[in-house]
Coordinates of C-alpha atoms and ligand atoms in Angstrom, one line a residue:
M1 CA 0.0 0.1 0.3
S2 CA 0.7 3.5 -0.5
A3 CA 3.8 4.7 1.5
A4 CA 1.7 8.9 1.4
L5 CA 0.0 10.3 4.1
V6 CA -3.1 11.6 1.5
V7 CA -4.5 9.3 -1.2
N8 CA -7.6 10.5 -3.3
A9 CA -10.4 7.9 -3.2
V10 CA -13.5 6.8 -3.9
V11 CA -16.5 5.3 -1.8
L12 CA -17.7 2.0 -2.6
R13 CA -19.9 1.2 -0.4
G14 CA -21.0 1.8 3.4
T15 CA -23.5 2.8 5.3
G16 CA -22.2 4.9 8.8
G17 CA -20.1 3.8 10.5
V18 CA -16.5 1.5 8.0
W19 CA -17.0 3.0 4.4
R20 CA -15.2 0.9 1.5
A21 CA -13.1 3.3 0.0
R22 CA -10.9 2.6 -3.7
D23 CA -7.5 5.0 -4.8
A24 CA -6.9 4.9 -8.6
S25 CA -4.7 2.0 -8.0
G26 CA -7.2 -0.7 -7.2
D27 CA -6.5 -0.4 -3.7
E28 CA -8.8 -0.9 -1.5
Y29 CA -9.8 0.7 2.1
D30 CA -11.3 0.3 5.1
V31 CA -12.2 3.6 6.6
S32 CA -14.3 5.4 8.3
L33 CA -14.8 9.3 9.1
R34 CA -12.2 11.4 10.7
G35 CA -13.3 12.6 13.9
R36 CA -13.8 16.5 13.0
L37 CA -15.4 14.9 9.3
K38 CA -18.8 13.8 11.6
Q39 CA -19.5 16.4 13.7
A40 CA -19.7 18.1 10.2
D41 CA -23.3 17.3 9.8
S42 CA -24.0 19.9 6.6
V43 CA -22.5 16.4 4.3
K44 CA -23.5 13.2 4.9
L45 CA -21.0 10.7 3.7
A46 CA -22.6 9.2 -0.2
V47 CA -21.4 6.3 -2.0
G48 CA -20.0 7.7 -5.0
D49 CA -18.0 10.7 -3.1
E50 CA -14.8 11.1 -4.1
V51 CA -12.7 11.5 -1.0
Q52 CA -8.7 12.2 0.4
L53 CA -8.2 10.2 3.0
E54 CA -5.3 10.6 5.4
R55 CA -3.2 8.4 7.2
D56 CA -2.0 8.4 11.2
A57 CA 1.3 9.0 11.0
R58 CA 1.5 7.1 14.8
D59 CA -1.0 4.2 14.3
G60 CA -0.9 3.3 10.0
T61 CA -4.5 3.7 10.1
W62 CA -6.3 5.7 7.0
A63 CA -9.4 7.7 7.5
I64 CA -11.4 10.0 5.2
A65 CA -10.7 13.7 6.1
T66 CA -11.4 15.3 3.3
I67 CA -15.3 15.1 1.2
L68 CA -14.7 16.5 -2.4
P69 CA -17.3 18.2 -4.2
R70 CA -19.7 16.4 -6.0
R71 CA -20.7 16.6 -9.4
S72 CA -24.1 15.3 -8.8
R73 CA -26.2 13.9 -6.2
L74 CA -29.3 10.9 -6.5
V75 CA -31.3 12.3 -3.8
R76 CA -34.8 10.9 -2.2
R77 CA -37.1 12.1 0.1
A78 CA -35.8 11.5 4.2
P79 CA -37.5 8.1 5.4
G80 CA -41.2 7.6 7.4
G81 CA -42.2 10.8 6.2
A82 CA -39.6 13.1 8.0
Y83 CA -38.3 16.2 6.6
G84 CA -35.0 16.3 4.6
E85 CA -33.9 13.7 2.1
R86 CA -31.3 11.8 1.7
V87 CA -28.4 11.2 -0.5
V88 CA -28.5 7.8 -2.2
A89 CA -25.9 8.0 -4.2
A90 CA -22.8 11.4 -5.4
N91 CA -21.0 11.9 -8.6
V92 CA -23.4 9.8 -10.9
D93 CA -22.6 10.9 -14.7
Q94 CA -25.7 8.6 -15.9
V95 CA -28.8 6.5 -15.0
V96 CA -29.1 3.3 -17.3
V97 CA -32.2 1.7 -17.4
V98 CA -32.5 -2.0 -18.2
I99 CA -35.7 -3.3 -20.1
A100 CA -36.5 -6.4 -21.5
A101 CA -37.9 -6.2 -24.8
A102 CA -39.9 -9.7 -24.0
H103 CA -39.9 -11.6 -20.6
P104 CA -40.4 -9.8 -18.4
T105 CA -43.4 -7.8 -20.3
P106 CA -41.7 -3.9 -20.1
H107 CA -43.8 -2.0 -18.4
T108 CA -43.0 2.1 -19.3
R109 CA -44.5 3.6 -16.6
M110 CA -41.3 2.1 -14.4
L111 CA -39.1 3.0 -17.3
D112 CA -40.9 6.7 -17.3
R113 CA -40.5 6.8 -13.4
F114 CA -36.7 6.1 -13.3
L115 CA -36.0 8.6 -15.9
V116 CA -38.2 11.2 -13.5
I117 CA -35.5 10.4 -11.1
A118 CA -33.3 11.0 -13.3
A119 CA -34.0 14.2 -14.6
A120 CA -35.4 15.0 -11.3
N121 CA -31.8 15.0 -10.0
D122 CA -30.0 16.6 -13.6
I123 CA -28.5 13.3 -14.7
P124 CA -28.7 12.1 -18.2
A125 CA -30.5 8.6 -18.8
R126 CA -30.3 6.2 -20.7
V127 CA -32.5 3.9 -21.9
V128 CA -31.1 -0.1 -22.6
V129 CA -33.8 -2.5 -24.4
N130 CA -32.0 -6.0 -23.4
K131 CA -33.5 -9.5 -24.8
V132 CA -34.3 -8.1 -28.7
D133 CA -33.4 -11.6 -30.0
L134 CA -37.0 -12.4 -27.8
A135 CA -38.8 -9.0 -29.2
H136 CA -41.5 -10.2 -32.1
G137 CA -40.6 -7.6 -35.2
D138 CA -39.0 -4.0 -34.6
P139 CA -37.6 -4.3 -30.5
R140 CA -37.1 -0.3 -30.8
L141 CA -40.8 0.4 -31.8
P142 CA -42.4 0.4 -28.5
F143 CA -39.7 2.9 -27.3
A144 CA -39.5 5.2 -30.3
A145 CA -41.2 7.8 -27.7
Y146 CA -38.6 7.5 -25.9
A147 CA -35.6 7.6 -28.8
A148 CA -37.7 11.1 -29.9
A149 CA -37.2 12.4 -26.0
G150 CA -33.3 12.8 -26.8
Y151 CA -33.3 9.6 -24.5
P152 CA -29.8 7.0 -26.0
V153 CA -31.7 3.3 -26.6
H154 CA -29.6 1.0 -26.4
A155 CA -31.1 -2.6 -28.0
T156 CA -28.8 -5.5 -26.6
S157 CA -29.2 -9.2 -26.8
V158 CA -26.9 -11.6 -24.3
P159 CA -26.2 -14.9 -26.3
N160 CA -26.2 -12.4 -29.8
R161 CA -23.7 -9.9 -28.4
E162 CA -25.6 -7.4 -30.1
G163 CA -25.2 -4.0 -29.3
F164 CA -22.6 -4.5 -26.8
A165 CA -20.3 -1.8 -28.2
G166 CA -22.3 0.7 -28.0
L167 CA -23.4 0.2 -24.3
H168 CA -19.8 -0.7 -23.4
D169 CA -19.3 3.0 -25.0
A170 CA -21.4 4.3 -22.8
L171 CA -20.4 2.7 -19.7
R172 CA -16.9 3.8 -20.3
G173 CA -14.9 6.2 -17.7
R174 CA -18.6 7.6 -16.1
V175 CA -20.0 6.2 -13.0
S176 CA -23.3 4.7 -14.6
A177 CA -26.3 3.8 -12.1
L178 CA -27.9 0.8 -12.9
T179 CA -31.3 0.0 -12.6
G180 CA -35.0 -1.7 -13.7
P181 CA -36.9 -4.2 -12.8
S182 CA -35.8 -7.6 -12.0
G183 CA -34.6 -10.3 -14.7
V184 CA -34.1 -8.2 -17.0
G185 CA -31.3 -9.2 -17.9
K186 CA -28.5 -6.4 -15.3
S187 CA -26.4 -9.4 -14.6
S188 CA -25.9 -11.2 -17.4
L189 CA -25.2 -8.5 -19.8
L190 CA -22.6 -6.6 -17.4
N191 CA -20.8 -10.2 -16.9
A192 CA -20.8 -11.3 -20.6
L193 CA -19.1 -7.5 -21.6
Y194 CA -16.7 -7.9 -18.7
P195 CA -16.1 -11.4 -18.2
G196 CA -14.3 -12.0 -15.0
L197 CA -16.2 -9.7 -13.5
S198 CA -19.0 -11.9 -11.9
L199 CA -21.5 -9.6 -10.9
R200 CA -24.7 -10.5 -9.2
V201 CA -26.4 -7.5 -9.7
G202 CA -28.9 -6.4 -6.6
E203 CA -27.3 -9.8 -4.6
I204 CA -24.9 -7.8 -2.4
S205 CA -27.9 -5.3 -1.1
K206 CA -30.8 -8.1 -0.8
S207 CA -28.4 -10.4 1.7
V208 CA -27.6 -7.0 3.6
D209 CA -31.5 -6.4 3.4
K210 CA -32.9 -9.1 5.8
G211 CA -30.5 -8.8 7.8
R212 CA -30.9 -5.0 9.0
H213 CA -34.7 -4.2 7.9
T214 CA -34.0 -1.3 6.8
T215 CA -33.7 0.5 2.8
V216 CA -29.6 -0.5 2.6
G217 CA -27.1 2.4 0.1
A218 CA -26.0 2.3 -3.4
T219 CA -23.2 0.1 -4.0
M220 CA -19.7 0.9 -6.4
H221 CA -18.8 -2.1 -9.3
P222 CA -15.9 -0.6 -10.7
L223 CA -15.4 -1.4 -14.6
P224 CA -12.1 -3.1 -16.0
D225 CA -12.1 -0.4 -17.9
G226 CA -12.3 2.8 -16.2
G227 CA -15.7 3.7 -14.6
Y228 CA -18.3 2.3 -12.6
V229 CA -21.6 0.6 -12.4
M230 CA -23.5 1.7 -9.3
D231 CA -26.1 -0.9 -8.1
T232 CA -29.1 2.0 -6.6
P233 CA -31.4 -0.9 -4.5
G234 CA -32.8 2.1 -3.1
L235 CA -34.0 3.8 -6.8
R236 CA -36.5 0.4 -6.7
E237 CA -38.6 1.6 -4.5
V238 CA -41.9 3.1 -5.0
G239 CA -42.8 6.8 -4.5
V240 CA -39.3 7.7 -2.3
W241 CA -38.6 10.1 -4.7
N242 CA -37.6 14.6 -4.6
V243 CA -39.7 16.3 -7.0
A244 CA -42.1 18.4 -6.5
P245 CA -45.5 18.5 -8.9
G246 CA -45.1 21.4 -10.0
E247 CA -41.8 20.5 -11.5
L248 CA -42.6 17.1 -12.7
D249 CA -43.4 18.4 -16.5
R250 CA -39.6 19.7 -16.8
C251 CA -38.7 15.8 -16.5
F252 CA -40.3 15.1 -19.9
P253 CA -37.7 16.7 -21.8
E254 CA -39.8 16.7 -25.1
W255 CA -42.2 19.0 -23.3
Q256 CA -39.6 21.9 -22.9
A257 CA -41.0 23.5 -25.6
L258 CA -44.7 23.0 -25.3
R259 CA -44.8 23.9 -21.7
T260 CA -43.9 27.0 -22.2
T261 CA -46.9 28.0 -24.2
C262 CA -50.1 26.5 -22.4
R263 CA -52.9 29.3 -21.3
F264 CA -51.8 29.1 -17.7
R265 CA -48.0 29.4 -16.4
D266 CA -48.9 27.6 -13.4
C267 CA -51.1 24.6 -16.0
R268 CA -51.3 20.6 -14.8
H269 CA -51.2 20.0 -17.9
D270 CA -54.9 18.3 -17.0
E271 CA -57.8 19.4 -17.0
E272 CA -56.8 23.4 -18.0
P273 CA -58.0 25.2 -20.6
G274 CA -55.7 26.1 -23.8
C275 CA -53.4 23.4 -22.8
A276 CA -50.8 22.8 -25.0
V277 CA -49.2 19.4 -23.9
R278 CA -53.2 17.8 -23.2
A279 CA -53.6 19.6 -27.6
A280 CA -50.3 17.9 -28.8
V281 CA -51.3 14.6 -27.0
A282 CA -54.6 14.9 -29.1
S283 CA -52.6 15.5 -33.1
G284 CA -50.9 12.9 -31.4
V285 CA -47.6 14.6 -31.3
V286 CA -46.7 13.9 -28.0
D287 CA -47.0 10.5 -26.9
A288 CA -50.1 9.4 -25.3
E289 CA -48.3 6.4 -22.4
R290 CA -45.7 9.4 -21.4
Y291 CA -48.5 11.5 -21.2
D292 CA -50.4 8.8 -19.1
S293 CA -47.2 8.2 -17.2
Y294 CA -47.1 12.2 -16.6
R295 CA -50.5 11.8 -15.0
R296 CA -50.3 9.0 -12.5
L297 CA -47.2 9.9 -11.1
R298 CA -47.9 13.8 -11.0
A299 CA -51.2 12.1 -8.8
E300 CA -48.6 10.5 -6.9
L301 CA -46.7 13.3 -5.8
E302 CA -50.0 14.8 -5.3
S303 CA -50.6 12.3 -2.6
E304 CA -47.4 12.7 -1.1
L305 CA -47.2 16.2 -0.1
P306 CA -47.0 16.7 3.8
N307 CA -50.1 19.2 4.9
R308 CA -51.5 19.8 2.2
Ligands
GDP401 P1 -31.4 -9.7 -13.9 O1 -32.0 -9.6 -12.6 O2 -31.6 -8.0 -14.0 O3 -30.0 -9.2 -13.4 O4 -31.6 -10.5 -14.4 P2 -30.4 -11.8 -15.3 O5 -29.0 -11.5 -15.4 O6 -30.7 -12.6 -13.8 O7 -30.9 -12.6 -15.9 C1 -32.5 -13.1 -16.0 C2 -32.5 -14.3 -17.0 O8 -32.7 -13.2 -18.1 C3 -31.6 -15.5 -17.0 O9 -31.9 -16.1 -17.2 C4 -30.9 -14.8 -17.8 O10 -30.3 -15.8 -18.7 C5 -32.1 -14.5 -19.2 N1 -31.4 -13.2 -20.2 C6 -30.6 -12.3 -20.0 N2 -30.1 -11.2 -20.5 C7 -30.7 -12.0 -22.1 C8 -30.5 -11.6 -23.3 O11 -30.7 -10.9 -24.3 N3 -31.7 -12.7 -24.5 C9 -32.3 -14.4 -23.4 N4 -32.9 -14.7 -23.9 N5 -32.5 -13.9 -21.9 C10 -31.1 -13.4 -21.3
ZN402 ZN1 -50.6 22.5 -20.4

């Protein structure tokens, strides 16, 4: 291990107490926060944080001395109806939502939910349609609305190694929060892309979850050619994300030009007269399924608002 007294590292996993961090050469450290950082509760450490580790000259132990500024944060509401927010992960460069063309049948409501989470946190997102070998007809067709909205859409197949080069390029050197329903092939994809990685996405989190009966944090898996794939079990929970109902329409990128042309500035795009979004749905310019997702998510957000 390094003889230096200060080392830059990335937090791979941990929940309070002891954290696992990894330096640029791949060495890993079990570390806790230096006392003075523990007291400063302004910034709570999160998985994905870039930190500086300091070695104690006397006993040689390492500790987290500095949390470096964050590029991004994935935030959710504090659990149990409490006020405030919780940082699920820091420095996520992109959210990658994996869905299957078939087996299991794709649910675009779930896809929309994850894309809204990404947008609400100002994090770019991309869609991976896996198992295209099982699709009837053009597997991209059911996801045309997403490509039109500006999301990169990858069509992949593990047995045929289809779409691998594009996905590999998209993951290289970045921190990607990988999410999607179980059984769509997230682990299979990663293991086929990175032979020897032997990843079981969701596995670690599940076993920890059983023992503690609490929501567990994210886990970062280093990729052999740079970058990380982050497993974010917290993202899979229903209705835990952090967006005000009036902000929801901003999370649908394909409506950006439209939503400002509604008659009312605070248009909910529901029953209001002169709603440009609803008119665009009626004329087929805006995808009706995406609009339906918006309405459901909006109703959900409004019902979850405290004191309303
Ligand atoms: P995860 O829960 O998202 O990690 O999904 P898994 O990687 O465990 O895959 C679930 C099942 O789908 C496994 O039986 C895989 O062999 C299968 N599978 C994964 N990718 C593909 C694919 O592209 N095509 C087909 N036909 N099966 C796949
Ligand atoms: Zn409107």
